[in-house]
Short mmCIF file of N, CA and C in Angstrom, two decimals:
data_model
loop_
_atom_site.label_atom_id
_atom_site.label_comp_id
_atom_site.label_asym_id
_atom_site.label_seq_id
_atom_site.Cartn_x
_atom_site.Cartn_y
_atom_site.Cartn_z
N MET A 1 -1.45 53.14 32.71
CA MET A 1 -1.06 51.77 32.36
C MET A 1 -2.29 50.89 32.23
N LYS A 2 -3.23 51.07 33.22
CA LYS A 2 -4.44 50.26 33.23
C LYS A 2 -5.31 50.57 32.01
N SER A 3 -5.40 51.88 31.66
CA SER A 3 -6.22 52.28 30.51
C SER A 3 -5.62 51.75 29.21
N THR A 4 -4.29 51.71 29.13
CA THR A 4 -3.63 51.16 27.94
C THR A 4 -3.95 49.67 27.79
N LEU A 5 -3.94 48.92 28.88
CA LEU A 5 -4.26 47.50 28.86
C LEU A 5 -5.70 47.26 28.42
N ILE A 6 -6.61 48.11 28.92
CA ILE A 6 -8.02 47.99 28.53
C ILE A 6 -8.19 48.25 27.04
N LYS A 7 -7.48 49.25 26.52
CA LYS A 7 -7.55 49.56 25.09
C LYS A 7 -7.05 48.39 24.24
N ILE A 8 -5.95 47.76 24.67
CA ILE A 8 -5.39 46.63 23.92
C ILE A 8 -6.38 45.47 23.91
N ILE A 9 -6.98 45.20 25.08
CA ILE A 9 -7.96 44.11 25.15
C ILE A 9 -9.15 44.42 24.25
N PHE A 10 -9.61 45.69 24.25
CA PHE A 10 -10.74 46.09 23.42
C PHE A 10 -10.42 45.90 21.94
N ILE A 11 -9.21 46.27 21.54
CA ILE A 11 -8.80 46.13 20.13
C ILE A 11 -8.76 44.66 19.73
N ILE A 12 -8.22 43.81 20.61
CA ILE A 12 -8.14 42.37 20.31
C ILE A 12 -9.54 41.78 20.14
N VAL A 13 -10.45 42.15 21.05
CA VAL A 13 -11.82 41.64 20.97
C VAL A 13 -12.50 42.14 19.70
N ALA A 14 -12.30 43.43 19.37
CA ALA A 14 -12.91 44.00 18.17
C ALA A 14 -12.40 43.30 16.91
N VAL A 15 -11.08 43.08 16.82
CA VAL A 15 -10.49 42.41 15.65
C VAL A 15 -11.02 40.99 15.53
N ALA A 16 -11.12 40.28 16.66
CA ALA A 16 -11.63 38.90 16.64
C ALA A 16 -13.08 38.87 16.18
N THR A 17 -13.87 39.83 16.65
CA THR A 17 -15.29 39.89 16.27
C THR A 17 -15.43 40.15 14.78
N VAL A 18 -14.69 41.13 14.26
CA VAL A 18 -14.74 41.45 12.83
C VAL A 18 -14.29 40.25 12.00
N GLY A 19 -13.23 39.57 12.44
CA GLY A 19 -12.75 38.38 11.72
C GLY A 19 -13.78 37.28 11.68
N LEU A 20 -14.47 37.06 12.80
CA LEU A 20 -15.50 36.02 12.87
C LEU A 20 -16.66 36.35 11.95
N LEU A 21 -17.11 37.61 11.97
CA LEU A 21 -18.21 38.02 11.09
C LEU A 21 -17.82 37.90 9.62
N ALA A 22 -16.59 38.30 9.30
CA ALA A 22 -16.12 38.21 7.91
C ALA A 22 -16.09 36.75 7.45
N TYR A 23 -15.66 35.85 8.32
CA TYR A 23 -15.61 34.42 7.98
C TYR A 23 -17.01 33.86 7.72
N ILE A 24 -17.98 34.28 8.58
CA ILE A 24 -19.35 33.77 8.44
C ILE A 24 -19.96 34.24 7.12
N PHE A 25 -19.74 35.51 6.75
CA PHE A 25 -20.35 36.04 5.54
C PHE A 25 -19.63 35.62 4.25
N VAL A 26 -18.32 35.41 4.33
CA VAL A 26 -17.53 35.10 3.13
C VAL A 26 -17.45 33.61 2.85
N SER A 27 -17.49 32.76 3.87
CA SER A 27 -17.30 31.32 3.65
C SER A 27 -18.44 30.76 2.82
N PRO A 28 -18.13 29.80 1.89
CA PRO A 28 -19.16 29.24 1.02
C PRO A 28 -20.13 28.36 1.80
N GLU A 29 -21.35 28.31 1.28
CA GLU A 29 -22.37 27.49 1.92
C GLU A 29 -22.06 26.01 1.71
N VAL A 30 -22.45 25.22 2.68
CA VAL A 30 -22.26 23.77 2.58
C VAL A 30 -23.52 23.17 1.98
N ASP A 31 -23.36 22.45 0.87
CA ASP A 31 -24.54 21.83 0.26
C ASP A 31 -24.51 20.32 0.49
N GLY A 32 -25.52 19.64 -0.03
CA GLY A 32 -25.63 18.20 0.17
C GLY A 32 -24.49 17.42 -0.44
N ALA A 33 -23.89 17.95 -1.51
CA ALA A 33 -22.81 17.23 -2.18
C ALA A 33 -21.59 17.09 -1.28
N SER A 34 -21.34 18.09 -0.45
CA SER A 34 -20.16 18.00 0.41
C SER A 34 -20.34 16.92 1.47
N MET A 35 -21.56 16.70 1.92
CA MET A 35 -21.81 15.61 2.86
C MET A 35 -21.54 14.27 2.18
N HIS A 36 -21.95 14.15 0.94
CA HIS A 36 -21.73 12.93 0.18
C HIS A 36 -20.23 12.68 0.01
N GLU A 37 -19.47 13.74 -0.30
CA GLU A 37 -18.03 13.62 -0.48
C GLU A 37 -17.34 13.23 0.82
N ALA A 38 -17.84 13.79 1.94
CA ALA A 38 -17.26 13.44 3.24
C ALA A 38 -17.43 11.96 3.52
N THR A 39 -18.59 11.41 3.13
CA THR A 39 -18.82 9.98 3.32
C THR A 39 -17.83 9.17 2.50
N ILE A 40 -17.60 9.59 1.26
CA ILE A 40 -16.64 8.88 0.40
C ILE A 40 -15.25 8.95 1.00
N ASN A 41 -14.89 10.12 1.54
CA ASN A 41 -13.57 10.25 2.15
C ASN A 41 -13.43 9.31 3.34
N ASN A 42 -14.51 9.16 4.11
CA ASN A 42 -14.47 8.23 5.24
C ASN A 42 -14.26 6.81 4.76
N VAL A 43 -14.95 6.45 3.67
CA VAL A 43 -14.80 5.12 3.10
C VAL A 43 -13.35 4.91 2.66
N ARG A 44 -12.77 5.91 2.02
CA ARG A 44 -11.41 5.78 1.52
C ARG A 44 -10.40 5.70 2.66
N THR A 45 -10.67 6.44 3.75
CA THR A 45 -9.77 6.37 4.91
C THR A 45 -9.77 4.97 5.49
N MET A 46 -10.95 4.36 5.57
CA MET A 46 -11.03 3.00 6.08
C MET A 46 -10.29 2.04 5.15
N ALA A 47 -10.42 2.26 3.85
CA ALA A 47 -9.79 1.36 2.88
C ALA A 47 -8.27 1.44 2.97
N ARG A 48 -7.77 2.61 3.34
CA ARG A 48 -6.32 2.78 3.43
C ARG A 48 -5.72 1.85 4.49
N LEU A 49 -6.54 1.43 5.43
CA LEU A 49 -6.05 0.58 6.51
C LEU A 49 -5.91 -0.88 6.09
N GLN A 50 -6.47 -1.24 4.95
CA GLN A 50 -6.49 -2.64 4.55
C GLN A 50 -5.18 -2.99 3.84
N SER A 51 -4.29 -3.63 4.55
CA SER A 51 -3.01 -4.00 3.97
C SER A 51 -2.43 -5.17 4.75
N MET A 52 -1.83 -6.11 4.03
CA MET A 52 -1.21 -7.26 4.68
C MET A 52 0.31 -7.12 4.58
N GLU A 53 0.96 -7.10 5.73
CA GLU A 53 2.41 -7.00 5.78
C GLU A 53 3.01 -8.40 5.71
N ILE A 54 4.10 -8.54 4.94
CA ILE A 54 4.73 -9.85 4.75
C ILE A 54 6.24 -9.71 4.92
N TYR A 55 6.81 -10.64 5.69
CA TYR A 55 8.26 -10.73 5.85
C TYR A 55 8.66 -12.15 5.45
N ASP A 56 9.72 -12.27 4.66
CA ASP A 56 10.09 -13.60 4.17
C ASP A 56 11.59 -13.66 3.93
N GLU A 57 12.08 -14.87 3.88
CA GLU A 57 13.49 -15.13 3.58
C GLU A 57 13.52 -16.03 2.35
N VAL A 58 14.16 -15.57 1.29
CA VAL A 58 14.10 -16.32 0.03
C VAL A 58 15.50 -16.67 -0.46
N PRO A 59 15.64 -17.83 -1.10
CA PRO A 59 16.94 -18.18 -1.68
C PRO A 59 17.21 -17.35 -2.93
N VAL A 60 18.47 -17.07 -3.15
CA VAL A 60 18.90 -16.31 -4.32
C VAL A 60 19.77 -17.21 -5.18
N LYS A 61 19.33 -17.42 -6.41
CA LYS A 61 20.15 -18.18 -7.38
C LYS A 61 20.10 -17.43 -8.70
N GLY A 62 21.26 -17.14 -9.22
CA GLY A 62 21.29 -16.40 -10.48
C GLY A 62 22.55 -16.68 -11.26
N SER A 63 22.44 -16.45 -12.57
CA SER A 63 23.58 -16.66 -13.46
C SER A 63 23.67 -15.51 -14.45
N ILE A 64 24.89 -15.10 -14.73
CA ILE A 64 25.16 -14.14 -15.81
C ILE A 64 26.31 -14.72 -16.60
N GLY A 65 26.00 -15.14 -17.81
CA GLY A 65 27.00 -15.82 -18.63
C GLY A 65 27.40 -17.12 -17.96
N SER A 66 28.69 -17.31 -17.77
CA SER A 66 29.19 -18.54 -17.13
C SER A 66 29.37 -18.37 -15.62
N ARG A 67 29.00 -17.20 -15.09
CA ARG A 67 29.15 -16.94 -13.65
C ARG A 67 27.85 -17.26 -12.93
N HIS A 68 27.97 -17.78 -11.73
CA HIS A 68 26.80 -18.18 -10.94
C HIS A 68 26.92 -17.63 -9.52
N LEU A 69 25.75 -17.40 -8.92
CA LEU A 69 25.70 -16.85 -7.56
C LEU A 69 24.60 -17.57 -6.78
N VAL A 70 24.91 -17.89 -5.53
CA VAL A 70 23.92 -18.49 -4.63
C VAL A 70 23.96 -17.72 -3.32
N GLY A 71 22.78 -17.35 -2.81
CA GLY A 71 22.75 -16.60 -1.56
C GLY A 71 21.37 -16.64 -0.93
N ARG A 72 21.14 -15.68 -0.05
CA ARG A 72 19.87 -15.59 0.66
C ARG A 72 19.50 -14.12 0.81
N LEU A 73 18.20 -13.83 0.66
CA LEU A 73 17.71 -12.45 0.72
C LEU A 73 16.48 -12.38 1.62
N ARG A 74 16.49 -11.43 2.55
CA ARG A 74 15.29 -11.19 3.36
C ARG A 74 14.52 -10.06 2.71
N VAL A 75 13.23 -10.29 2.51
CA VAL A 75 12.39 -9.28 1.87
C VAL A 75 11.22 -8.93 2.80
N ARG A 76 10.74 -7.74 2.62
CA ARG A 76 9.50 -7.32 3.29
C ARG A 76 8.61 -6.70 2.22
N GLY A 77 7.35 -6.89 2.36
CA GLY A 77 6.43 -6.35 1.38
C GLY A 77 5.04 -6.23 1.95
N ASN A 78 4.14 -5.76 1.14
CA ASN A 78 2.75 -5.69 1.57
C ASN A 78 1.81 -5.80 0.38
N VAL A 79 0.64 -6.31 0.67
CA VAL A 79 -0.44 -6.36 -0.32
C VAL A 79 -1.46 -5.33 0.14
N GLY A 80 -1.61 -4.27 -0.65
CA GLY A 80 -2.55 -3.20 -0.30
C GLY A 80 -3.45 -2.87 -1.46
N PHE A 81 -4.19 -1.78 -1.32
CA PHE A 81 -5.17 -1.41 -2.34
C PHE A 81 -5.13 0.09 -2.58
N ASP A 82 -5.23 0.47 -3.85
CA ASP A 82 -5.17 1.87 -4.25
C ASP A 82 -6.51 2.52 -3.96
N ILE A 83 -6.55 3.40 -2.95
CA ILE A 83 -7.82 3.98 -2.53
C ILE A 83 -8.42 4.89 -3.60
N ASP A 84 -7.60 5.42 -4.50
CA ASP A 84 -8.14 6.26 -5.57
C ASP A 84 -8.96 5.45 -6.57
N LYS A 85 -8.77 4.14 -6.56
CA LYS A 85 -9.51 3.28 -7.48
C LYS A 85 -10.63 2.51 -6.77
N LEU A 86 -10.93 2.91 -5.54
CA LEU A 86 -12.02 2.28 -4.81
C LEU A 86 -13.34 2.85 -5.30
N ASN A 87 -14.15 2.03 -5.97
CA ASN A 87 -15.45 2.47 -6.47
C ASN A 87 -16.50 2.28 -5.40
N ALA A 88 -17.31 3.30 -5.18
CA ALA A 88 -18.35 3.23 -4.17
C ALA A 88 -19.66 3.76 -4.72
N ASP A 89 -20.74 3.04 -4.46
CA ASP A 89 -22.08 3.48 -4.83
C ASP A 89 -22.83 3.78 -3.53
N LEU A 90 -23.04 5.08 -3.26
CA LEU A 90 -23.66 5.50 -2.01
C LEU A 90 -25.08 6.01 -2.22
N SER A 91 -25.63 5.77 -3.41
CA SER A 91 -26.93 6.36 -3.75
C SER A 91 -28.10 5.63 -3.11
N ALA A 92 -27.95 4.36 -2.78
CA ALA A 92 -29.06 3.58 -2.24
C ALA A 92 -28.95 3.45 -0.72
N ASP A 93 -29.90 2.72 -0.14
CA ASP A 93 -29.86 2.47 1.31
C ASP A 93 -28.68 1.61 1.70
N THR A 94 -28.24 0.75 0.76
CA THR A 94 -27.08 -0.12 1.00
C THR A 94 -25.86 0.46 0.29
N VAL A 95 -24.78 0.64 1.02
CA VAL A 95 -23.53 1.13 0.43
C VAL A 95 -22.86 -0.04 -0.29
N ARG A 96 -22.51 0.16 -1.55
CA ARG A 96 -21.85 -0.89 -2.32
C ARG A 96 -20.44 -0.44 -2.69
N LEU A 97 -19.47 -1.26 -2.32
CA LEU A 97 -18.06 -0.98 -2.63
C LEU A 97 -17.52 -2.10 -3.51
N TYR A 98 -16.56 -1.74 -4.35
CA TYR A 98 -15.95 -2.71 -5.25
C TYR A 98 -14.44 -2.67 -5.03
N LEU A 99 -13.92 -3.76 -4.50
CA LEU A 99 -12.50 -3.80 -4.15
C LEU A 99 -11.63 -3.64 -5.40
N PRO A 100 -10.69 -2.69 -5.40
CA PRO A 100 -9.85 -2.48 -6.59
C PRO A 100 -8.73 -3.51 -6.69
N ALA A 101 -7.95 -3.40 -7.73
CA ALA A 101 -6.79 -4.28 -7.92
C ALA A 101 -5.81 -4.10 -6.77
N GLU A 102 -5.18 -5.20 -6.40
CA GLU A 102 -4.18 -5.14 -5.33
C GLU A 102 -2.90 -4.47 -5.82
N VAL A 103 -2.19 -3.87 -4.89
CA VAL A 103 -0.87 -3.29 -5.17
C VAL A 103 0.12 -4.03 -4.29
N ILE A 104 1.10 -4.67 -4.90
CA ILE A 104 2.09 -5.42 -4.14
C ILE A 104 3.43 -4.69 -4.20
N ASP A 105 3.93 -4.34 -3.03
CA ASP A 105 5.23 -3.70 -2.92
C ASP A 105 6.18 -4.68 -2.25
N VAL A 106 7.39 -4.76 -2.75
CA VAL A 106 8.39 -5.64 -2.15
C VAL A 106 9.72 -4.89 -2.06
N TYR A 107 10.35 -4.99 -0.90
CA TYR A 107 11.62 -4.30 -0.66
C TYR A 107 12.61 -5.26 -0.02
N GLU A 108 13.87 -4.99 -0.26
CA GLU A 108 14.91 -5.73 0.45
C GLU A 108 14.96 -5.22 1.88
N SER A 109 15.03 -6.13 2.82
CA SER A 109 15.10 -5.72 4.22
C SER A 109 16.38 -4.92 4.46
N THR A 110 16.26 -3.93 5.34
CA THR A 110 17.43 -3.10 5.67
C THR A 110 18.14 -3.59 6.93
N ASP A 111 17.67 -4.69 7.50
CA ASP A 111 18.31 -5.24 8.70
C ASP A 111 19.71 -5.76 8.35
N PRO A 112 20.63 -5.71 9.31
CA PRO A 112 21.97 -6.25 9.05
C PRO A 112 21.90 -7.73 8.67
N GLY A 113 22.68 -8.11 7.69
CA GLY A 113 22.72 -9.51 7.25
C GLY A 113 21.51 -9.94 6.45
N SER A 114 20.77 -8.97 5.90
CA SER A 114 19.56 -9.32 5.15
C SER A 114 19.89 -9.93 3.78
N TYR A 115 21.08 -9.65 3.28
CA TYR A 115 21.52 -10.23 2.00
C TYR A 115 22.88 -10.87 2.20
N ILE A 116 22.95 -12.16 1.97
CA ILE A 116 24.21 -12.90 2.14
C ILE A 116 24.48 -13.71 0.88
N VAL A 117 25.68 -13.59 0.36
CA VAL A 117 26.12 -14.42 -0.76
C VAL A 117 26.88 -15.61 -0.19
N PHE A 118 26.39 -16.81 -0.47
CA PHE A 118 27.04 -18.01 0.03
C PHE A 118 28.20 -18.45 -0.86
N ASP A 119 28.00 -18.32 -2.18
CA ASP A 119 29.04 -18.82 -3.09
C ASP A 119 28.88 -18.19 -4.47
N THR A 120 29.98 -17.98 -5.14
CA THR A 120 29.99 -17.58 -6.55
C THR A 120 31.04 -18.42 -7.26
N TRP A 121 30.78 -18.76 -8.51
CA TRP A 121 31.76 -19.51 -9.28
C TRP A 121 31.58 -19.25 -10.77
N ASN A 122 32.55 -19.66 -11.51
CA ASN A 122 32.55 -19.48 -12.96
C ASN A 122 32.82 -20.82 -13.62
N ASP A 123 31.97 -21.18 -14.59
CA ASP A 123 32.16 -22.44 -15.30
C ASP A 123 33.42 -22.44 -16.17
N ALA A 124 33.84 -21.24 -16.59
CA ALA A 124 35.07 -21.13 -17.37
C ALA A 124 36.27 -21.40 -16.46
N LEU A 125 37.26 -22.08 -16.97
CA LEU A 125 38.39 -22.55 -16.16
C LEU A 125 39.08 -21.44 -15.39
N PHE A 126 39.45 -20.36 -16.06
CA PHE A 126 40.15 -19.28 -15.39
C PHE A 126 39.31 -18.00 -15.33
N GLY A 127 38.01 -18.14 -15.46
CA GLY A 127 37.13 -16.96 -15.44
C GLY A 127 36.92 -16.42 -14.04
N LYS A 128 36.70 -15.12 -13.96
CA LYS A 128 36.44 -14.48 -12.65
C LYS A 128 35.02 -14.81 -12.21
N SER A 129 34.82 -14.91 -10.90
CA SER A 129 33.50 -15.28 -10.38
C SER A 129 32.80 -14.13 -9.66
N ASN A 130 33.45 -12.95 -9.64
CA ASN A 130 32.83 -11.83 -8.91
C ASN A 130 31.70 -11.19 -9.72
N PHE A 131 30.77 -10.55 -9.00
CA PHE A 131 29.63 -9.86 -9.61
C PHE A 131 29.67 -8.39 -9.21
N THR A 132 29.29 -7.52 -10.12
CA THR A 132 29.19 -6.10 -9.78
C THR A 132 27.89 -5.88 -9.00
N THR A 133 27.78 -4.72 -8.36
CA THR A 133 26.55 -4.38 -7.63
C THR A 133 25.35 -4.35 -8.56
N ALA A 134 25.54 -3.79 -9.76
CA ALA A 134 24.44 -3.73 -10.74
C ALA A 134 23.99 -5.13 -11.14
N GLU A 135 24.94 -6.05 -11.31
CA GLU A 135 24.60 -7.42 -11.67
C GLU A 135 23.84 -8.13 -10.54
N GLU A 136 24.30 -7.90 -9.32
CA GLU A 136 23.60 -8.50 -8.18
C GLU A 136 22.18 -7.93 -8.05
N ASN A 137 22.04 -6.63 -8.32
CA ASN A 137 20.71 -6.01 -8.26
C ASN A 137 19.77 -6.58 -9.31
N SER A 138 20.30 -6.89 -10.49
CA SER A 138 19.46 -7.47 -11.53
C SER A 138 19.00 -8.88 -11.13
N ILE A 139 19.88 -9.62 -10.45
CA ILE A 139 19.50 -10.95 -9.96
C ILE A 139 18.44 -10.83 -8.86
N LYS A 140 18.62 -9.85 -7.96
CA LYS A 140 17.65 -9.63 -6.90
C LYS A 140 16.28 -9.25 -7.47
N ALA A 141 16.27 -8.45 -8.53
CA ALA A 141 15.00 -8.04 -9.15
C ALA A 141 14.22 -9.25 -9.65
N LYS A 142 14.93 -10.22 -10.22
CA LYS A 142 14.27 -11.45 -10.68
C LYS A 142 13.75 -12.26 -9.50
N VAL A 143 14.53 -12.29 -8.42
CA VAL A 143 14.10 -13.00 -7.21
C VAL A 143 12.82 -12.38 -6.65
N LYS A 144 12.76 -11.05 -6.64
CA LYS A 144 11.56 -10.36 -6.14
C LYS A 144 10.35 -10.63 -7.03
N ALA A 145 10.56 -10.64 -8.35
CA ALA A 145 9.46 -10.93 -9.27
C ALA A 145 8.93 -12.35 -9.06
N ASN A 146 9.83 -13.30 -8.83
CA ASN A 146 9.41 -14.68 -8.55
C ASN A 146 8.70 -14.78 -7.21
N TRP A 147 9.12 -13.96 -6.24
CA TRP A 147 8.47 -13.95 -4.93
C TRP A 147 7.02 -13.47 -5.06
N ILE A 148 6.81 -12.43 -5.86
CA ILE A 148 5.45 -11.93 -6.08
C ILE A 148 4.60 -13.01 -6.76
N LYS A 149 5.18 -13.70 -7.72
CA LYS A 149 4.46 -14.80 -8.39
C LYS A 149 4.04 -15.86 -7.37
N ARG A 150 4.92 -16.13 -6.40
CA ARG A 150 4.62 -17.12 -5.37
C ARG A 150 3.47 -16.68 -4.47
N LEU A 151 3.36 -15.36 -4.23
CA LEU A 151 2.26 -14.84 -3.41
C LEU A 151 0.90 -15.12 -4.06
N TYR A 152 0.88 -15.08 -5.38
CA TYR A 152 -0.36 -15.42 -6.09
C TYR A 152 -0.59 -16.93 -6.05
N ALA A 153 0.47 -17.69 -6.29
CA ALA A 153 0.35 -19.15 -6.39
C ALA A 153 -0.05 -19.78 -5.05
N ASN A 154 0.49 -19.28 -3.93
CA ASN A 154 0.21 -19.92 -2.64
C ASN A 154 -1.02 -19.35 -1.93
N GLY A 155 -1.73 -18.43 -2.59
CA GLY A 155 -2.99 -17.93 -2.04
C GLY A 155 -2.85 -16.75 -1.09
N THR A 156 -1.64 -16.19 -0.94
CA THR A 156 -1.46 -15.05 -0.04
C THR A 156 -2.27 -13.84 -0.52
N VAL A 157 -2.24 -13.58 -1.82
CA VAL A 157 -3.00 -12.45 -2.38
C VAL A 157 -4.50 -12.67 -2.19
N ALA A 158 -4.95 -13.90 -2.44
CA ALA A 158 -6.37 -14.21 -2.26
C ALA A 158 -6.78 -13.99 -0.80
N ARG A 159 -5.91 -14.37 0.14
CA ARG A 159 -6.22 -14.20 1.55
C ARG A 159 -6.27 -12.72 1.91
N ALA A 160 -5.36 -11.93 1.35
CA ALA A 160 -5.34 -10.48 1.62
C ALA A 160 -6.62 -9.83 1.10
N ARG A 161 -7.07 -10.25 -0.07
CA ARG A 161 -8.30 -9.69 -0.64
C ARG A 161 -9.51 -10.09 0.19
N ALA A 162 -9.55 -11.33 0.63
CA ALA A 162 -10.68 -11.80 1.44
C ALA A 162 -10.73 -11.05 2.77
N GLU A 163 -9.57 -10.84 3.39
CA GLU A 163 -9.52 -10.11 4.66
C GLU A 163 -9.95 -8.66 4.48
N ALA A 164 -9.48 -8.02 3.39
CA ALA A 164 -9.85 -6.63 3.13
C ALA A 164 -11.35 -6.51 2.89
N THR A 165 -11.92 -7.45 2.15
CA THR A 165 -13.35 -7.44 1.88
C THR A 165 -14.15 -7.56 3.17
N GLY A 166 -13.80 -8.54 3.99
CA GLY A 166 -14.52 -8.76 5.24
C GLY A 166 -14.36 -7.61 6.22
N ASN A 167 -13.13 -7.10 6.36
CA ASN A 167 -12.89 -6.01 7.30
C ASN A 167 -13.60 -4.73 6.90
N LEU A 168 -13.53 -4.41 5.61
CA LEU A 168 -14.21 -3.21 5.12
C LEU A 168 -15.72 -3.30 5.37
N GLN A 169 -16.27 -4.46 5.07
CA GLN A 169 -17.72 -4.64 5.20
C GLN A 169 -18.15 -4.49 6.66
N SER A 170 -17.45 -5.14 7.59
CA SER A 170 -17.86 -5.08 8.99
C SER A 170 -17.60 -3.71 9.60
N MET A 171 -16.44 -3.10 9.33
CA MET A 171 -16.12 -1.80 9.93
C MET A 171 -17.02 -0.70 9.41
N LEU A 172 -17.27 -0.69 8.09
CA LEU A 172 -18.07 0.38 7.53
C LEU A 172 -19.55 0.24 7.88
N SER A 173 -20.01 -0.98 8.07
CA SER A 173 -21.40 -1.17 8.51
C SER A 173 -21.63 -0.50 9.85
N LEU A 174 -20.64 -0.64 10.76
CA LEU A 174 -20.74 0.00 12.07
C LEU A 174 -20.58 1.52 11.97
N THR A 175 -19.63 1.96 11.14
CA THR A 175 -19.32 3.38 11.04
C THR A 175 -20.44 4.17 10.37
N LEU A 176 -20.96 3.65 9.25
CA LEU A 176 -21.96 4.39 8.48
C LEU A 176 -23.37 4.16 8.99
N GLY A 177 -23.57 3.12 9.79
CA GLY A 177 -24.90 2.86 10.34
C GLY A 177 -25.90 2.34 9.34
N LYS A 178 -25.43 1.78 8.23
CA LYS A 178 -26.34 1.15 7.27
C LYS A 178 -25.63 -0.01 6.60
N PRO A 179 -26.38 -0.89 5.93
CA PRO A 179 -25.74 -2.07 5.34
C PRO A 179 -24.66 -1.72 4.32
N VAL A 180 -23.58 -2.48 4.34
CA VAL A 180 -22.48 -2.29 3.40
C VAL A 180 -22.18 -3.63 2.74
N VAL A 181 -22.08 -3.61 1.43
CA VAL A 181 -21.72 -4.81 0.67
C VAL A 181 -20.45 -4.52 -0.10
N VAL A 182 -19.40 -5.32 0.16
CA VAL A 182 -18.13 -5.17 -0.56
C VAL A 182 -18.01 -6.32 -1.54
N SER A 183 -17.90 -6.00 -2.82
CA SER A 183 -17.80 -7.03 -3.86
C SER A 183 -16.36 -7.15 -4.35
N ASP A 184 -15.98 -8.36 -4.70
CA ASP A 184 -14.64 -8.62 -5.23
C ASP A 184 -14.79 -9.51 -6.46
N SER A 185 -14.58 -8.92 -7.62
CA SER A 185 -14.75 -9.67 -8.87
C SER A 185 -13.52 -10.51 -9.21
N THR A 186 -12.40 -10.28 -8.52
CA THR A 186 -11.18 -11.05 -8.78
C THR A 186 -10.61 -11.57 -7.46
N PRO A 187 -11.27 -12.53 -6.81
CA PRO A 187 -10.85 -12.96 -5.47
C PRO A 187 -9.45 -13.58 -5.41
N ARG A 188 -8.94 -14.14 -6.51
CA ARG A 188 -7.58 -14.70 -6.48
C ARG A 188 -6.53 -13.64 -6.77
N GLY A 189 -6.97 -12.46 -7.17
CA GLY A 189 -6.05 -11.37 -7.49
C GLY A 189 -6.31 -10.83 -8.87
N ALA A 190 -6.25 -9.51 -9.00
CA ALA A 190 -6.54 -8.88 -10.29
C ALA A 190 -5.52 -9.26 -11.36
N ARG A 191 -4.29 -9.59 -10.94
CA ARG A 191 -3.24 -9.94 -11.91
C ARG A 191 -2.96 -11.44 -11.92
N TYR A 192 -3.84 -12.23 -11.32
CA TYR A 192 -3.59 -13.67 -11.20
C TYR A 192 -3.35 -14.33 -12.56
N LYS A 193 -4.24 -14.09 -13.52
CA LYS A 193 -4.11 -14.74 -14.83
C LYS A 193 -2.89 -14.26 -15.59
N GLU A 194 -2.52 -13.01 -15.36
CA GLU A 194 -1.34 -12.44 -16.03
C GLU A 194 -0.06 -13.05 -15.48
N ILE A 195 -0.01 -13.26 -14.16
CA ILE A 195 1.21 -13.73 -13.51
C ILE A 195 1.30 -15.26 -13.49
N ILE A 196 0.19 -15.92 -13.16
CA ILE A 196 0.17 -17.40 -13.16
C ILE A 196 -0.32 -17.86 -14.52
N LYS A 197 0.60 -17.97 -15.43
CA LYS A 197 0.25 -18.38 -16.80
C LYS A 197 0.16 -19.89 -16.87
N PRO A 198 -0.88 -20.40 -17.58
CA PRO A 198 -0.98 -21.87 -17.71
C PRO A 198 0.20 -22.44 -18.45
N SER A 199 0.70 -23.58 -17.99
CA SER A 199 1.89 -24.18 -18.62
C SER A 199 1.48 -25.05 -19.80
#
């Protein structure tokens, strides 16, 4: 019994040794480029953390034909940044990053009572005032689009970009151990001019 146990242990050790040697000889060599890529991945991981969470309660007003609806909607959203579009120049002593366009996501809150219809009516004398789910969803979509427009108008997007720029610069300076400069060519938002059209 004892000799069988010794044989099993010997086989396990031998297999482990052969596996380790095979890994050392077969694995590809690490060159300087992989170190550079690792640095970029670290930068992107840090960028993934830059996001502003927003919770809000917005009025709902909509019309379809002669029918009207008034209610309230709770929304949650965030202003974040697409890390795949984060440009980084790591060739010099100073790391230079360029903040990409913001990504704004908005969702209807899933909390109970997050959507309430206060009133519906029809301007036609005997017309029905009810709305289908699809019709209500189309009204909500317009409310969400207007909410995003408000985020640009009231400076929320600009604040999110400024915070992301400052946080990235300070955190990466400590992490990488060299100066980091984060540039933002569109501080009010990459889509500001598209969304806030001059009247």
